[in-house]
Coordinates of C-alpha atoms in Angstrom, one line a residue:
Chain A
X1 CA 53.1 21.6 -21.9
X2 CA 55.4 22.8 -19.2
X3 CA 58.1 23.6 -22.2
X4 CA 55.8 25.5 -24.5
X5 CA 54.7 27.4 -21.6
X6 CA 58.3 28.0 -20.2
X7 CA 59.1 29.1 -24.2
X8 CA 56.1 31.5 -24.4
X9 CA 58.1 33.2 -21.3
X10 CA 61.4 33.0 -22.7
X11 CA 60.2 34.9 -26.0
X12 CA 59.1 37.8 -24.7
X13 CA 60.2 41.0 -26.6
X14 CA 62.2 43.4 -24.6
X15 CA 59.9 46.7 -25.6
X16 CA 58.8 48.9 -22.8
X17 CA 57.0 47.1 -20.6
X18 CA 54.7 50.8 -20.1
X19 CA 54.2 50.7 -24.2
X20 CA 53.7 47.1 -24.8
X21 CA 50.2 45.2 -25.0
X22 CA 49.9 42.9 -22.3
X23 CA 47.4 39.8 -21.9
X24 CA 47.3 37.8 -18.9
X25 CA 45.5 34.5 -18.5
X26 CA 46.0 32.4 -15.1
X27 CA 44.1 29.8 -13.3
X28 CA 41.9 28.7 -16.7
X29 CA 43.7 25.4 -16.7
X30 CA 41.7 23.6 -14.2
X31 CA 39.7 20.1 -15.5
X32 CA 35.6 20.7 -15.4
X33 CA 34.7 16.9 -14.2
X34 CA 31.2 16.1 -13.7
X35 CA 31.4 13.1 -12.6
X36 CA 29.1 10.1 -13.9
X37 CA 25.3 10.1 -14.2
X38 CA 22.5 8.0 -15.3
X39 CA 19.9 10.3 -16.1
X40 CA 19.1 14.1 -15.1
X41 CA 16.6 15.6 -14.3
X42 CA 17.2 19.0 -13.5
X43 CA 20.8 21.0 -15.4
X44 CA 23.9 20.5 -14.0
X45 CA 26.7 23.0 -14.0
X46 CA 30.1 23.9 -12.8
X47 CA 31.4 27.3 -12.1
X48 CA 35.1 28.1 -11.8
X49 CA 37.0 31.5 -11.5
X50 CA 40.5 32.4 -13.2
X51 CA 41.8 35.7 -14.1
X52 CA 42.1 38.1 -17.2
X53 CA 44.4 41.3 -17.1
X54 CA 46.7 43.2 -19.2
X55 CA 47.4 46.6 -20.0
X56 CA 44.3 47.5 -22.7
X57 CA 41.5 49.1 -21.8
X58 CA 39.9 46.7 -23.8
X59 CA 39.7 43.1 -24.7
X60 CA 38.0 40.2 -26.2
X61 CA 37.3 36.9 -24.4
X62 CA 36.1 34.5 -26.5
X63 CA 35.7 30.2 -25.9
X64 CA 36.0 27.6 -28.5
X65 CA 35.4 23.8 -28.6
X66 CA 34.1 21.1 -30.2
X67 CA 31.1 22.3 -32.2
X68 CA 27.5 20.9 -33.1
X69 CA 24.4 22.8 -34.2
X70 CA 26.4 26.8 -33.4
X71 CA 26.8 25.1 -30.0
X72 CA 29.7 23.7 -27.7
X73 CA 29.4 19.8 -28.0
X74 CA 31.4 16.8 -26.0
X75 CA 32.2 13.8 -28.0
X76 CA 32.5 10.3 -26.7
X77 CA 34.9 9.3 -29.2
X78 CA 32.4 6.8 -31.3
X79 CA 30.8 9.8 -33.2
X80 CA 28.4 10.8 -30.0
X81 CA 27.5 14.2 -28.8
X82 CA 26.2 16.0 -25.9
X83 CA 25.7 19.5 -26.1
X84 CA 26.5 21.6 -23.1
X85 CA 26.4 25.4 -22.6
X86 CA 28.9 27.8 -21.6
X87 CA 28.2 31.2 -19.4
X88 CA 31.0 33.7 -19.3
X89 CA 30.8 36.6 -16.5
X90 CA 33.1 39.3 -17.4
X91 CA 35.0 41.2 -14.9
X92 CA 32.4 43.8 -14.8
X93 CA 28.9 41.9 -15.2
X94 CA 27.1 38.8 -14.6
X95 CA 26.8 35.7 -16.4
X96 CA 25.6 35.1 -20.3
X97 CA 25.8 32.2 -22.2
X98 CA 28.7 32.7 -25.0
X99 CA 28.1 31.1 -28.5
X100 CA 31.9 29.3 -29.7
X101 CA 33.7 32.2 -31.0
X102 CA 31.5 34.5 -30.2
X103 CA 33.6 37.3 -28.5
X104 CA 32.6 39.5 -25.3
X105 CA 34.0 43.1 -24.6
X106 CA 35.6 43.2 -21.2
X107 CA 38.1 45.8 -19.8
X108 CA 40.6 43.7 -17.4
X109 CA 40.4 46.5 -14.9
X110 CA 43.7 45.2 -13.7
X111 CA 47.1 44.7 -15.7
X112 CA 48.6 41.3 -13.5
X113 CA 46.7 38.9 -12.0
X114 CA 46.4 39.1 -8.5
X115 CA 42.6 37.5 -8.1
X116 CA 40.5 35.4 -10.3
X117 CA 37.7 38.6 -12.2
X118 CA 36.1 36.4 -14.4
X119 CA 34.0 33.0 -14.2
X120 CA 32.9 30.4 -16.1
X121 CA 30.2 28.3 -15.8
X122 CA 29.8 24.6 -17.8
X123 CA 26.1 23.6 -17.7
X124 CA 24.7 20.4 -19.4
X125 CA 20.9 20.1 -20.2
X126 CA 18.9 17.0 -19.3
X127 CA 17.1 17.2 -22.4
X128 CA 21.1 16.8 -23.9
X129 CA 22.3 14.2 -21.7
X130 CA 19.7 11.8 -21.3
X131 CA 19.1 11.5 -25.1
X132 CA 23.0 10.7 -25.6
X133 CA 24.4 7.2 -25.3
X134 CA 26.0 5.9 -22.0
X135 CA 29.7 6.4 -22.6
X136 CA 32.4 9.0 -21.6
X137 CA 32.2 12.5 -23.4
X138 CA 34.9 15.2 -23.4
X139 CA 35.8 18.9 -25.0
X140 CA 38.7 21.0 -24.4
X141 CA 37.6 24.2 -24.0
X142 CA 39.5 27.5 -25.2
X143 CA 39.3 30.6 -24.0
X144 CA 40.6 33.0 -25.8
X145 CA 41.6 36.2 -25.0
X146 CA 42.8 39.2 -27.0
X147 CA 43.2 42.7 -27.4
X148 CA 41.8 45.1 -30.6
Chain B
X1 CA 49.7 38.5 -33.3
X2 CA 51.4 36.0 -30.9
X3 CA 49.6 33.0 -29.2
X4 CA 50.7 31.2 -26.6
X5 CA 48.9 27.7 -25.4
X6 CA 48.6 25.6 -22.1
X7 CA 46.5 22.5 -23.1
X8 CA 46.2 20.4 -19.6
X9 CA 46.3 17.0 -20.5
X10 CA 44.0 15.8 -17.6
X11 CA 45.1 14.9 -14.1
X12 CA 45.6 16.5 -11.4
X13 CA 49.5 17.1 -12.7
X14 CA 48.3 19.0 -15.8
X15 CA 46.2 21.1 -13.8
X16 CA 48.6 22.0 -11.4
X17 CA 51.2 23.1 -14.1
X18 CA 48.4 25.0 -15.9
X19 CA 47.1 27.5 -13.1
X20 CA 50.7 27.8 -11.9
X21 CA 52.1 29.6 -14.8
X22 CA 50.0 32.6 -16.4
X23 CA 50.3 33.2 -19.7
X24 CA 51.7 36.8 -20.2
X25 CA 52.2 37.8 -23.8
X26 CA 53.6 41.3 -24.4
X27 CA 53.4 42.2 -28.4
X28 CA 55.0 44.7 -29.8
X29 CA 53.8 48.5 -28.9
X30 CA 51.2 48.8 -31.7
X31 CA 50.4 45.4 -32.0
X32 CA 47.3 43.1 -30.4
X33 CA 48.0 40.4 -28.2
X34 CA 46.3 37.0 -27.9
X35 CA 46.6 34.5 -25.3
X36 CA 44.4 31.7 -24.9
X37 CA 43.7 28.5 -22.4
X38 CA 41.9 25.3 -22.6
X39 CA 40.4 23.0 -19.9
X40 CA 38.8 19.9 -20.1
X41 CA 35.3 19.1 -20.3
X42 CA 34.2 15.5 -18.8
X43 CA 31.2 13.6 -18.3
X44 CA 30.5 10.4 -17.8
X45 CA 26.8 8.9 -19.1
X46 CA 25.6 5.7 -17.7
X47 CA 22.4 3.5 -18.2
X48 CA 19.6 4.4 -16.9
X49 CA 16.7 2.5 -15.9
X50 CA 13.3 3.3 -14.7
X51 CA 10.8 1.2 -13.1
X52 CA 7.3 2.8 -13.1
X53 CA 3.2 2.0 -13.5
X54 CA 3.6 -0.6 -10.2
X55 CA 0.3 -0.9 -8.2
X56 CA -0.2 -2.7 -5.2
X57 CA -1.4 -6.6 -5.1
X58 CA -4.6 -6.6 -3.2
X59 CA -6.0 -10.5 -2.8
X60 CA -10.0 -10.3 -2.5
X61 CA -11.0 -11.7 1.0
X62 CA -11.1 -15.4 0.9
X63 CA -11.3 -18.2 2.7
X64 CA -10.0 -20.5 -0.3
X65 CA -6.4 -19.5 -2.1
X66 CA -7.2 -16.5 -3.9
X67 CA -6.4 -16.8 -7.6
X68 CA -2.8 -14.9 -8.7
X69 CA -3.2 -11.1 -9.5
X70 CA -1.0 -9.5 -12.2
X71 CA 0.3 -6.0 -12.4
X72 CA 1.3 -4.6 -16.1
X73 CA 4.5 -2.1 -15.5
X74 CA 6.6 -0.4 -17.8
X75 CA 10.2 -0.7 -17.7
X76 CA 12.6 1.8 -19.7
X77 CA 16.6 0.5 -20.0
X78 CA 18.8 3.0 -22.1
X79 CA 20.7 -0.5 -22.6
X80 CA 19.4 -1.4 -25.2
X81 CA 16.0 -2.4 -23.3
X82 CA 18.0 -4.9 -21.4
X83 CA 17.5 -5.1 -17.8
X84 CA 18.0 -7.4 -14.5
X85 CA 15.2 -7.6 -11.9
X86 CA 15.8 -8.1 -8.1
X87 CA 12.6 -8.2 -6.0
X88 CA 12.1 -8.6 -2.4
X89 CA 10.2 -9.0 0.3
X90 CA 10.2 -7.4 3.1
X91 CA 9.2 -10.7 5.5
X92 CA 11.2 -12.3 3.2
X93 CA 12.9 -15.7 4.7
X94 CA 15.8 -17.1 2.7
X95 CA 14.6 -16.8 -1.0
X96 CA 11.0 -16.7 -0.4
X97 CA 8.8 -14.0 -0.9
X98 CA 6.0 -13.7 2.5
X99 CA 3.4 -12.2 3.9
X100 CA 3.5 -11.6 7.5
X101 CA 0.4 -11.4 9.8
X102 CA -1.0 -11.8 13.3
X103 CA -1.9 -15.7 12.4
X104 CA 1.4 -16.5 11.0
X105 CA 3.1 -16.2 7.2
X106 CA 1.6 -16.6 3.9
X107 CA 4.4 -17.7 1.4
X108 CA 3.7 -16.2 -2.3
X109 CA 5.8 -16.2 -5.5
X110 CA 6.5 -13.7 -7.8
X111 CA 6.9 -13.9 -11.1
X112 CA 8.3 -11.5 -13.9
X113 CA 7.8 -11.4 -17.6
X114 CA 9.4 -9.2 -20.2
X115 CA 9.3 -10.5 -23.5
X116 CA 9.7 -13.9 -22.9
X117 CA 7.4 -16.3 -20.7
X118 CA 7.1 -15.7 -16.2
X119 CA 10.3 -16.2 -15.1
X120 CA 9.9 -16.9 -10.9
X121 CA 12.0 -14.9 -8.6
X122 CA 13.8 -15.4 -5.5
X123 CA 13.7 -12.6 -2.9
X124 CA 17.0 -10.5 -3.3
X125 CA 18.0 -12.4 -5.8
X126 CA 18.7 -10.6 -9.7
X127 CA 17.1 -12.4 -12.4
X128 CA 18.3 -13.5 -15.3
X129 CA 18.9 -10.9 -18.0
X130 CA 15.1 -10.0 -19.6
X131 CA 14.4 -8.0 -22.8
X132 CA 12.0 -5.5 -24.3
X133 CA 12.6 -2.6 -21.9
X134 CA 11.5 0.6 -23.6
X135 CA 15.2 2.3 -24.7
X136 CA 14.0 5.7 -25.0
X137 CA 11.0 7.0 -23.0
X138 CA 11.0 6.7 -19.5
X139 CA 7.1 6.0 -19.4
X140 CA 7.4 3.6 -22.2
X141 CA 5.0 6.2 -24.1
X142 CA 2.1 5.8 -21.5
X143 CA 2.2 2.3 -22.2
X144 CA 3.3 -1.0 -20.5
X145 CA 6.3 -3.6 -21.5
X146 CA 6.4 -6.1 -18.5
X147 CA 4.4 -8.1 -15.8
X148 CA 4.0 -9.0 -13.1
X149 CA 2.5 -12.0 -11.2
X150 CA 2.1 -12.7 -7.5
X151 CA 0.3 -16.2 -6.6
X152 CA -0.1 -17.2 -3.0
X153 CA 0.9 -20.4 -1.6
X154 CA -1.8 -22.6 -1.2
X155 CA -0.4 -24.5 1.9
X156 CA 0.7 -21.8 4.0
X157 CA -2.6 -19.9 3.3
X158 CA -4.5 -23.0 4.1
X159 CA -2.8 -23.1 7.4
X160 CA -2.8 -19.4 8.1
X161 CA -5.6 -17.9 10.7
X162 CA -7.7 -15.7 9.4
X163 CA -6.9 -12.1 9.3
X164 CA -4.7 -9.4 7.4
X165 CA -1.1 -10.5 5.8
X166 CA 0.8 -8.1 4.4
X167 CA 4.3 -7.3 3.3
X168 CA 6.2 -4.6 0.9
X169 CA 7.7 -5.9 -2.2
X170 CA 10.4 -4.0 -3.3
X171 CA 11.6 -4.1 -6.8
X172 CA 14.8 -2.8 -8.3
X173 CA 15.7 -2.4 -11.7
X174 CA 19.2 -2.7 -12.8
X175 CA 20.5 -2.0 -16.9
X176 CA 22.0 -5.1 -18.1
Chain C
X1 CA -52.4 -38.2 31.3
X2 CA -50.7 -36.3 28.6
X3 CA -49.6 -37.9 25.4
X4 CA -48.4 -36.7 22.7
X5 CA -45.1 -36.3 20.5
X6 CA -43.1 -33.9 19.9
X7 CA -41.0 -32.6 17.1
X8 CA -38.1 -30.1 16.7
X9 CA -37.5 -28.9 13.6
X10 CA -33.8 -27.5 12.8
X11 CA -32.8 -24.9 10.7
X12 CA -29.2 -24.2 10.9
X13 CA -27.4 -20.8 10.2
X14 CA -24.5 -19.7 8.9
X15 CA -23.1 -17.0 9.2
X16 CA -20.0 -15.3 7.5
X17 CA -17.8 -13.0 8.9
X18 CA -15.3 -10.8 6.3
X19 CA -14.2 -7.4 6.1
X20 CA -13.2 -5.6 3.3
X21 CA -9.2 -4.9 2.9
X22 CA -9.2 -1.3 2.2
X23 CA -7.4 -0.3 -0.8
X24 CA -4.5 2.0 0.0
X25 CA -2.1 3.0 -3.0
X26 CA 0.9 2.2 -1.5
X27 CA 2.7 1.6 -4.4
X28 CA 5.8 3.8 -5.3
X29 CA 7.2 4.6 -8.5
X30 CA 11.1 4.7 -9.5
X31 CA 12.9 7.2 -11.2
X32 CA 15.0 7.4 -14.0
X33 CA 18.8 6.6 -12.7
X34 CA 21.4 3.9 -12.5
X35 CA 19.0 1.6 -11.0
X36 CA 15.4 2.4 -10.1
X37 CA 13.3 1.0 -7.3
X38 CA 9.7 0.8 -6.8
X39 CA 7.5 -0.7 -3.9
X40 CA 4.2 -2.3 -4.3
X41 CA 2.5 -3.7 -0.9
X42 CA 1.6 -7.4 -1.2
X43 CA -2.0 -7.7 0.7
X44 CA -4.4 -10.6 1.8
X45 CA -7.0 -11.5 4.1
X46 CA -7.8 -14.5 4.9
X47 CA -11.9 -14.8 5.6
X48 CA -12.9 -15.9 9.1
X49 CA -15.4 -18.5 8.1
X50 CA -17.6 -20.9 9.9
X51 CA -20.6 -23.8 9.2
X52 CA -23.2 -25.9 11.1
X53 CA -23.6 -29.0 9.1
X54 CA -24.9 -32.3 10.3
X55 CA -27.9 -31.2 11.6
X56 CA -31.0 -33.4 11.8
X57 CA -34.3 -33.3 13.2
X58 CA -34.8 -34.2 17.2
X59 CA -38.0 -36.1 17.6
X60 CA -39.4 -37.5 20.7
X61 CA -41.1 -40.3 21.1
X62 CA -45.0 -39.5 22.1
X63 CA -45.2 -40.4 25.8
X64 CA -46.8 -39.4 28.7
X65 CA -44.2 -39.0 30.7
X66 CA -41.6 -36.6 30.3
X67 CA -39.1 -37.7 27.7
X68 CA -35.4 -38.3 27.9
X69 CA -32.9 -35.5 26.6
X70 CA -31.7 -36.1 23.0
X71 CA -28.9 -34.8 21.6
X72 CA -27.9 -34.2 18.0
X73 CA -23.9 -33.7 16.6
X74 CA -23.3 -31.9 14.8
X75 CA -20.1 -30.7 12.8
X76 CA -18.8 -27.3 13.4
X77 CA -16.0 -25.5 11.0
X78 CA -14.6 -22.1 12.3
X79 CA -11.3 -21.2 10.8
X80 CA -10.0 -19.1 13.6
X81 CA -11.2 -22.2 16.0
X82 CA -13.7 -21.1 18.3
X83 CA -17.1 -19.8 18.0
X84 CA -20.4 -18.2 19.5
X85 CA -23.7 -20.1 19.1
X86 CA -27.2 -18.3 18.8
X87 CA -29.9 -20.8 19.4
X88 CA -33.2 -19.4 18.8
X89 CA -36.7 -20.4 19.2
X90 CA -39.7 -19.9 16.5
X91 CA -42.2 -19.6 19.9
X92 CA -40.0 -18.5 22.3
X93 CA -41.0 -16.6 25.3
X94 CA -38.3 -13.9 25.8
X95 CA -35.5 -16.5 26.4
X96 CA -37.2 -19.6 26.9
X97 CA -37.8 -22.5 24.4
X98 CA -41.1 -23.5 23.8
X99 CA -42.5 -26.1 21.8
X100 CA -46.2 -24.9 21.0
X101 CA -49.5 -27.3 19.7
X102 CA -51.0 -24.1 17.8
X103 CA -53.3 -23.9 21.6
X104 CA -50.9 -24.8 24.2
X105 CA -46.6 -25.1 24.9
X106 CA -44.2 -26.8 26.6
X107 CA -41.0 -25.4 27.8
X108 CA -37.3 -27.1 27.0
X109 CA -33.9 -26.0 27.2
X110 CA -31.1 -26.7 25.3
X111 CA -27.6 -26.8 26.2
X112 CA -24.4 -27.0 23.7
X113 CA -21.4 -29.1 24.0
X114 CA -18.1 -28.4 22.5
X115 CA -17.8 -31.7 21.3
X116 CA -19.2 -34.8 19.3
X117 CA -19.6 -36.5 22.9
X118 CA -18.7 -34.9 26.0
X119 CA -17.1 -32.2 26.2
X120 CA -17.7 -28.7 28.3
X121 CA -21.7 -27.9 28.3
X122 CA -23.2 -24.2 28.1
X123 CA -26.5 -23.7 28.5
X124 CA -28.6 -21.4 26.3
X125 CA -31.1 -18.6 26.2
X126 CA -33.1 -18.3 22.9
X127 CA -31.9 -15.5 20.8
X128 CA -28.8 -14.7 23.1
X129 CA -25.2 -15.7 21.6
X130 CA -23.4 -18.1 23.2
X131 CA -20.3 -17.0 25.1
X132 CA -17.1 -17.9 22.9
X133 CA -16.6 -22.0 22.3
X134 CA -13.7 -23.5 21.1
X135 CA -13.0 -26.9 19.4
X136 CA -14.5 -26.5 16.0
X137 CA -12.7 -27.8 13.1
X138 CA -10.3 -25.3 11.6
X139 CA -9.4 -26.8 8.4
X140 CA -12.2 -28.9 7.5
X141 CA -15.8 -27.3 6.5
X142 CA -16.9 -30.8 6.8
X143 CA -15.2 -32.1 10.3
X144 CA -13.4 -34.9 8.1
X145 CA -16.8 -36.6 8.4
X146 CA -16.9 -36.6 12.4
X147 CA -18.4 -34.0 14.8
X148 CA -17.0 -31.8 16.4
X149 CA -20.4 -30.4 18.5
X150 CA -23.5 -31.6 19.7
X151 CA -27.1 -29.8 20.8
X152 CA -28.9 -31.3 23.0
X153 CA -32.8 -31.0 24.0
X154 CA -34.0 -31.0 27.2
X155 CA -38.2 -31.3 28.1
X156 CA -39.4 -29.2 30.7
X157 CA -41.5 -31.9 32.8
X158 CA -43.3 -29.8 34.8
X159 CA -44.8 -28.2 31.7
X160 CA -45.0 -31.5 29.3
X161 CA -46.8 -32.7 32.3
X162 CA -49.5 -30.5 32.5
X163 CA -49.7 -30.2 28.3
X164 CA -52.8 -31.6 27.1
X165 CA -51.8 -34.5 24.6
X166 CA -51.0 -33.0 20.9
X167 CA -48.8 -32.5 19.2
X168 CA -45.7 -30.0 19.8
X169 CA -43.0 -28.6 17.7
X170 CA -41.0 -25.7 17.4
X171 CA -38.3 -24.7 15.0
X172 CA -34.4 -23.9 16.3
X173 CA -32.5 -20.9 14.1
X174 CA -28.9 -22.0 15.2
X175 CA -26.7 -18.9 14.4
X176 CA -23.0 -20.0 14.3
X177 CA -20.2 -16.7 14.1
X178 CA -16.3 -17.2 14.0
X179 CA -14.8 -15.9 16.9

């Protein structure tokens, strides 16, 4: 991981930095952990905060996973799923649960990133988790950011 | 259109690497950039239990042993309806199960049954693995799926005074 | 010269002593989780019970002089132990025992003992409990066959004296309650 990251950095084209496209991401790489439970009875969530910036006036943030029924879904590796929701708070704006692949128009309002703008909140359902097996369940969540 | 990745790979480690290093693509002057960033999603499910429907065990005022009193509970075990059973009493002495009063103790006995015959219990002590534990509704659809018998002593409630015995029995489900 | 005899007839009492427990719902319920606990209370009371058994009639002999005391054991059960006694009298007067001929009485007394022979004495008043006694049989509504009590009937002489001859009897209402 460390390489791939160093190589994305070594690979940048030497354009104008003033002319150039920019997207910055930082501070998304965090594990969401719950923790283990039995049975729920009200939602649990996580929040977290990371950054988005670059140069556009414009961009799109969008968050993929593991999919079941147009949802985001864990998977406990035996063919079991838990669905859980993901809300997205743009820089400007408060939360709203994002769809996978489903895109959301934000402008950065800053080109580095110098303070978390953004948040992301991870909820699971007790109506999702206590009809799923016991077992571990896991999703790698994407975000994914880009300009028009 | 140029992507770059950072896929932690759980662990504190990964995580540290990943909100060290932004991802800064710059494409070329017309062209969009991308950038994306995963994190991991984890959550651990365990068995759940419930215990529900109990009601308390009120022996009718006698002078003789009263006869045992049986309480029908529902028990709901997302393993597989299995389920261990650990009662006791809150006089309890050793193992057994008693009621405590002004004119002395009152040994009783409790016993459980799931889908088998009574099995008797020791105070604070799990049972033996029983069976038929609804495995998906909490309140076993409004119905019942165990029971529960408490029988007095005869000897100790021949020799107690007369008066009020009481104690709490406390039961405890646990998924098996 | 009076002569006459007398006859007590005995009716023994029992009574009962219970409460009700009252009902409380007590009882908790568990929740849904790695392990679930519930409570139930556990509840009994044992009845405070008690009985006069043994009891048989006391019959003078006719005489016409005043006759000697008799006594009659009797077994008491009380599960706490002790006890109160009402003794009460069919043609009393106020507290006073009276054997009665349909046209004339004759006063007696009657004392209790807290055992089958000897034992402490209290003497009674008809239709007044008895102040607490103790040494009934706990266990045993039937005293294991023994006694564990005894009334006894004593003639008033100055008023047997002055009876005309007949025939006197009166019935005792003996009213045991567990203390």
């Amino acid at each position: 991981m460390l390489a791939t990251a160093m190589a994305a950095l070594v690979a940048l084209p030497s354009a104008p930095a003033m002319a150039a496209k920019e997207v910055v991401v930082k501070g998304f790489g965090n594990r969401l952990a719950f923790g283990r439970y039995a049975w729920l009875d009200t939602a649990v969530s996580m929040t977290d905060t990371f950054c988005i910036a670059g140069t556009a006036p414009a961009m799109l943030v969008s968050f993929d996973g593991h999919r079941a029924g147009g949802g985001f879904a864990l998977e406990d590796g035996g063919g079991g799923t838990m669905r859980y929701r993901v809300h997205f708070a743009p820089a400007q704006g408060g939360f709203r649960e994002v769809r996978p692949g489903e895109p959301v128009s934000m402008a950065p309002g800053a080109e580095s990133c110098s303070a978390d703008n953004v948040s992301v909140r991870v909820e699971i359902m007790p109506d999702d988790f206590n009809g799923a097996a016991s077992g571990l369940y896991a999703d790698t969540l994407t975000v994914i950011v880009s300009t028009p | 259109m140029s992507t770059a990745r950072v896929r932690p790979v759980g662990g504190l480690a990964a995580a540290a690497v990943a909100a060290a290093f932004a991802i800064l693509l710059t494409g070329s002057p017309a062209a969009p950039a991308t950038a994306e960033a995963d994190r991991d999603v984890q959550i651990r499910k365990l068995d759940a239990v419930r215990i529900s429907g109990l009601s308390d065990f009120i022996f009718p005022v006698s002078m003789e042993t009263p006869a045992p009193l049986t309480d029908q509970v529902c028990v709901f075990s997302t393993a597989s309806g299995r389920y261990q059973i650990t009662a006791t009493s809150a006089n309890a002495s050793g193992r057994d199960f008693r009621l405590a009063g002004d004119g002395g103790i009152i040994v009783y006995h409790v016993a459980w049954r799931g889908t088998g015959g009574y099995e008797e219990l020791d105070s604070g002590r799990a049972s033996d693995t029983m069976g038929g534990g609804s495995r998906t509704s909490p309140s076993c659809g409004g119905g019942t799926n165990a029971s529960i018998r408490v029988s007095l002593d005869p000897a100790t409630y021949a020799a107690a005074l007369p008066g009020i015995y009481a104690d709490t029995l406390t039961i405890t489900v646990a998924p098996d | 010269m009076a002569n006459g005899k007398t006859k007590l007839a005995v009716i023994a009492g029992v009574a009962l002593a219970s409460s009700l427990v009252a009902a409380a719902f007590a009882a908790t319920q568990g929740t849904p989780g790695a392990t679930s606990t519930g409570s139930a209370d556990v509840r009994a009371e044992k009845e405070s019970a008690v009985s006069i058994t043994g009891l048989n009639d006391i019959v003078f002999a006719a005489s016409a002089t005043t006759p000697a005391p008799l006594a009659d054991p009797v077994c008491v059960f009380s599960n706490p132990g002790s006890y109160t006694v009402n003794v009460s009298s069919a043609n009393a007067a106020g507290g006073t025992y009276r054997l009665s001929s349909g046209s004339g009485f004759i006063n007696y007394s009657v004392s209790w003992f807290n055992a089958g022979s000897g034992g402490a004495t209290v003497a009674l008043t008809s239709g007044t409990a008895s102040p607490s006694i103790t040494g009934a049989d706990q266990t045993s509504p039937t005293c294991g066959g023994g006694d564990t009590a005894r009334i006894q009937v004593t003639i008033d002489p100055a008023t047997y004296i002055s009876a005309p001859a007949a025939t006197y009897t009166d019935t005792l209402t003996i009213i045991v309650s567990p203390t």
